[in-house]
PDB file of C-alpha atoms in Angstrom:
ATOM      1  CA  MET A 258     -24.278   9.074 -35.462  1.00 47.00           C
ATOM      2  CA  GLY A 259     -25.736  10.853 -38.438  1.00 54.00           C
ATOM      3  CA  ILE A 260     -24.121  11.176 -41.862  1.00 57.00           C
ATOM      4  CA  LEU A 261     -23.133  14.807 -41.275  1.00 48.00           C
ATOM      5  CA  GLU A 262     -21.466  13.990 -37.960  1.00 46.00           C
ATOM      6  CA  PHE A 263     -19.673  11.059 -39.589  1.00 50.00           C
ATOM      7  CA  LEU A 264     -18.446  13.133 -42.527  1.00 47.00           C
ATOM      8  CA  LEU A 265     -17.276  15.970 -40.308  1.00 49.00           C
ATOM      9  CA  GLY A 266     -15.716  13.604 -37.786  1.00 49.00           C
ATOM     10  CA  ILE A 267     -17.912  14.947 -35.008  1.00 44.00           C
ATOM     11  CA  LYS A 268     -18.478  12.599 -32.113  1.00 47.00           C
ATOM     12  CA  LYS A 269     -21.502  13.053 -29.938  1.00 46.00           C
ATOM     13  CA  LYS A 270     -20.543  13.277 -26.307  1.00 60.00           C
ATOM     14  CA  LYS A 271     -22.209  10.568 -24.324  1.00 83.00           C
ATOM     15  CA  THR A 272     -23.789  11.616 -21.080  1.00 92.00           C
ATOM     16  CA  VAL A 273     -24.557   9.911 -17.817  1.00 96.00           C
ATOM     17  CA  THR A 274     -27.977   8.274 -18.027  1.00 96.00           C
ATOM     18  CA  SER A 275     -30.808   9.573 -15.879  1.00 96.00           C
ATOM     19  CA  GLU A 276     -31.021   6.179 -14.160  1.00 97.00           C
ATOM     20  CA  THR A 277     -27.364   6.386 -13.182  1.00 97.00           C
ATOM     21  CA  VAL A 278     -27.777   9.974 -11.975  1.00 98.00           C
ATOM     22  CA  ILE A 279     -30.618   8.877  -9.693  1.00 98.00           C
ATOM     23  CA  LYS A 280     -28.474   6.043  -8.299  1.00 98.00           C
ATOM     24  CA  ILE A 281     -25.522   8.381  -7.772  1.00 98.00           C
ATOM     25  CA  LYS A 282     -27.671  10.961  -5.990  1.00 98.00           C
ATOM     26  CA  THR A 283     -29.043   8.260  -3.692  1.00 98.00           C
ATOM     27  CA  ASP A 284     -25.552   6.959  -2.965  1.00 98.00           C
ATOM     28  CA  TRP A 285     -24.261  10.494  -2.458  1.00 98.00           C
ATOM     29  CA  LYS A 286     -26.783  11.099   0.313  1.00 98.00           C
ATOM     30  CA  ASN A 287     -25.159   8.141   2.064  1.00 98.00           C
ATOM     31  CA  VAL A 288     -21.732   9.709   1.457  1.00 98.00           C
ATOM     32  CA  GLU A 289     -22.919  12.879   3.195  1.00 98.00           C
ATOM     33  CA  VAL A 290     -24.276  10.905   6.165  1.00 98.00           C
ATOM     34  CA  LEU A 291     -20.974   9.057   6.453  1.00 98.00           C
ATOM     35  CA  LEU A 292     -18.980  12.293   6.271  1.00 98.00           C
ATOM     36  CA  ALA A 293     -21.135  13.809   9.005  1.00 98.00           C
ATOM     37  CA  GLY A 294     -20.382  10.822  11.237  1.00 97.00           C
ATOM     38  CA  LYS A 295     -16.671  11.665  11.104  1.00 94.00           C
ATOM     39  CA  SER A 296     -15.420   8.348  12.469  1.00 97.00           C
ATOM     40  CA  PRO A 297     -12.426   6.908  10.594  1.00 96.00           C
ATOM     41  CA  SER A 298     -14.420   3.941   9.323  1.00 96.00           C
ATOM     42  CA  GLN A 299     -17.267   6.189   8.144  1.00 98.00           C
ATOM     43  CA  LEU A 300     -14.857   8.509   6.326  1.00 98.00           C
ATOM     44  CA  ARG A 301     -13.164   5.556   4.625  1.00 98.00           C
ATOM     45  CA  GLN A 302     -16.566   4.209   3.544  1.00 98.00           C
ATOM     46  CA  ALA A 303     -17.583   7.664   2.292  1.00 98.00           C
ATOM     47  CA  LEU A 304     -14.520   7.731   0.036  1.00 98.00           C
ATOM     48  CA  ILE A 305     -15.125   4.204  -1.236  1.00 98.00           C
ATOM     49  CA  THR A 306     -18.747   5.067  -2.048  1.00 98.00           C
ATOM     50  CA  ALA A 307     -17.810   8.378  -3.704  1.00 98.00           C
ATOM     51  CA  ASP A 308     -15.264   6.543  -5.856  1.00 98.00           C
ATOM     52  CA  LYS A 309     -17.968   4.051  -6.847  1.00 98.00           C
ATOM     53  CA  CYS A 310     -20.275   6.921  -7.802  1.00 98.00           C
ATOM     54  CA  LEU A 311     -17.687   8.356 -10.192  1.00 98.00           C
ATOM     55  CA  ASP A 312     -17.038   4.897 -11.608  1.00 98.00           C
ATOM     56  CA  ASN A 313     -20.763   4.402 -12.253  1.00 98.00           C
ATOM     57  CA  ALA A 314     -20.950   7.722 -14.098  1.00 98.00           C
ATOM     58  CA  LEU A 315     -17.922   6.927 -16.245  1.00 98.00           C
ATOM     59  CA  ARG A 316     -19.328   3.493 -17.138  1.00 97.00           C
ATOM     60  CA  ASP A 317     -22.095   5.290 -19.041  1.00 96.00           C
ATOM     61  CA  ILE A 318     -19.623   7.399 -21.006  1.00 96.00           C
ATOM     62  CA  VAL A 319     -16.366   5.520 -21.689  1.00 96.00           C
ATOM     63  CA  GLU A 320     -15.117   1.991 -22.173  1.00 95.00           C
ATOM     64  CA  GLY A 321     -12.870   0.201 -19.719  1.00 96.00           C
ATOM     65  CA  ASN A 322     -12.769  -2.685 -17.281  1.00 97.00           C
ATOM     66  CA  SER A 323     -11.868  -0.597 -14.237  1.00 97.00           C
ATOM     67  CA  LEU A 324     -12.132   2.972 -13.040  1.00 97.00           C
ATOM     68  CA  GLY A 325      -8.456   3.414 -13.881  1.00 96.00           C
ATOM     69  CA  GLU A 326      -9.021   2.324 -17.483  1.00 97.00           C
ATOM     70  CA  ARG A 327     -12.126   4.488 -17.767  1.00 97.00           C
ATOM     71  CA  LEU A 328     -10.204   7.504 -16.451  1.00 97.00           C
ATOM     72  CA  LYS A 329      -7.470   6.935 -19.020  1.00 97.00           C
ATOM     73  CA  ASN A 330      -9.995   6.479 -21.828  1.00 96.00           C
ATOM     74  CA  GLY A 331     -12.039   9.482 -20.724  1.00 96.00           C
ATOM     75  CA  ALA A 332      -9.211  11.839 -19.826  1.00 96.00           C
ATOM     76  CA  ASP A 333     -10.536  14.391 -22.323  1.00 96.00           C
ATOM     77  CA  LEU A 334     -13.735  14.700 -20.253  1.00 97.00           C
ATOM     78  CA  PHE A 335     -11.845  16.599 -17.534  1.00 97.00           C
ATOM     79  CA  ASP A 336      -9.424  19.474 -17.370  1.00 97.00           C
ATOM     80  CA  ASN A 337      -5.921  18.394 -16.304  1.00 97.00           C
ATOM     81  CA  ILE A 338      -6.240  19.701 -12.747  1.00 98.00           C
ATOM     82  CA  THR A 339      -9.531  17.892 -12.122  1.00 98.00           C
ATOM     83  CA  LEU A 340      -8.224  14.689 -13.697  1.00 98.00           C
ATOM     84  CA  ASN A 341      -5.107  14.742 -11.502  1.00 98.00           C
ATOM     85  CA  LYS A 342      -7.209  15.337  -8.383  1.00 98.00           C
ATOM     86  CA  ILE A 343      -9.490  12.430  -9.300  1.00 98.00           C
ATOM     87  CA  TRP A 344      -6.446  10.179  -9.713  1.00 98.00           C
ATOM     88  CA  GLU A 345      -5.133  11.288  -6.295  1.00 98.00           C
ATOM     89  CA  ALA A 346      -8.473  10.470  -4.667  1.00 98.00           C
ATOM     90  CA  HIS A 347      -8.709   7.116  -6.439  1.00 98.00           C
ATOM     91  CA  LYS A 348      -5.191   6.172  -5.287  1.00 98.00           C
ATOM     92  CA  ILE A 349      -6.182   6.947  -1.689  1.00 98.00           C
ATOM     93  CA  ARG A 350      -9.254   4.742  -2.121  1.00 98.00           C
ATOM     94  CA  ASN A 351      -7.090   1.951  -3.501  1.00 98.00           C
ATOM     95  CA  ASN A 352      -4.705   2.248  -0.558  1.00 98.00           C
ATOM     96  CA  ILE A 353      -7.632   1.979   1.865  1.00 97.00           C
ATOM     97  CA  VAL A 354      -8.941  -1.127   0.154  1.00 97.00           C
ATOM     98  CA  HIS A 355      -5.641  -2.907  -0.488  1.00 97.00           C
ATOM     99  CA  GLU A 356      -3.302  -1.876   2.353  1.00 96.00           C
ATOM    100  CA  THR A 357      -4.322  -3.170   5.760  1.00 92.00           C
ATOM    101  CA  ASN A 358      -2.443  -0.587   7.844  1.00 92.00           C
ATOM    102  CA  TYR A 359      -3.222   2.480   5.730  1.00 95.00           C
ATOM    103  CA  GLU A 360      -4.974   5.041   7.962  1.00 95.00           C
ATOM    104  CA  PRO A 361      -5.030   8.473   6.325  1.00 97.00           C
ATOM    105  CA  PRO A 362      -6.038  11.475   8.451  1.00 97.00           C
ATOM    106  CA  HIS A 363      -9.630  12.668   8.264  1.00 96.00           C
ATOM    107  CA  TYR A 364      -8.760  15.759   6.199  1.00 97.00           C
ATOM    108  CA  VAL A 365      -7.165  13.561   3.514  1.00 98.00           C
ATOM    109  CA  LEU A 366     -10.334  11.479   3.261  1.00 98.00           C
ATOM    110  CA  THR A 367     -12.732  14.426   3.195  1.00 98.00           C
ATOM    111  CA  ASP A 368     -10.560  16.213   0.626  1.00 98.00           C
ATOM    112  CA  ALA A 369     -10.529  13.101  -1.564  1.00 98.00           C
ATOM    113  CA  VAL A 370     -14.332  12.881  -1.435  1.00 98.00           C
ATOM    114  CA  GLY A 371     -14.492  16.525  -2.520  1.00 98.00           C
ATOM    115  CA  LYS A 372     -12.199  15.797  -5.466  1.00 98.00           C
ATOM    116  CA  LEU A 373     -14.450  12.972  -6.628  1.00 98.00           C
ATOM    117  CA  LYS A 374     -17.483  15.229  -6.273  1.00 98.00           C
ATOM    118  CA  LYS A 375     -15.826  17.750  -8.602  1.00 98.00           C
ATOM    119  CA  GLY A 376     -15.240  14.931 -11.043  1.00 98.00           C
ATOM    120  CA  LEU A 377     -18.919  14.032 -10.998  1.00 98.00           C
ATOM    121  CA  GLU A 378     -19.855  17.678 -11.499  1.00 98.00           C
ATOM    122  CA  ALA A 379     -17.489  17.868 -14.482  1.00 97.00           C
ATOM    123  CA  LEU A 380     -19.489  15.010 -15.996  1.00 97.00           C
ATOM    124  CA  GLY A 381     -22.723  16.953 -15.516  1.00 96.00           C
ATOM    125  CA  VAL A 382     -23.914  15.160 -12.383  1.00 97.00           C
ATOM    126  CA  ARG A 383     -25.256  17.817  -9.994  1.00 95.00           C
ATOM    127  CA  LEU A 384     -25.292  16.736  -6.373  1.00 94.00           C
TER     128      LEU A 384
END
């Protein structure tokens, strides 16, 4: 941060690194393959991978030990609607991972992946 930015209280917005963008784009191709497969296990894995992609992007920008913490710390990076949709998608992901009998319908999973994609796009990651 330069002296002028410091004196004016201007914070430079961190961005997702090019290395992370490359990793996310590679992982996102896998998400698309999984979505195309349409089996319940593939759709669940697509959501888990999409959630990981958003987490990787946020790691470059905000502090936190988990995606939840990073979302709280980086809430100003998203408009309220997008942030709420990301939280909804992340909660579905958590239910998949932590609840053995949780089997959401396919449209819930594909919608959640779309919400995470919008989150990535809000961070400047073009897929």
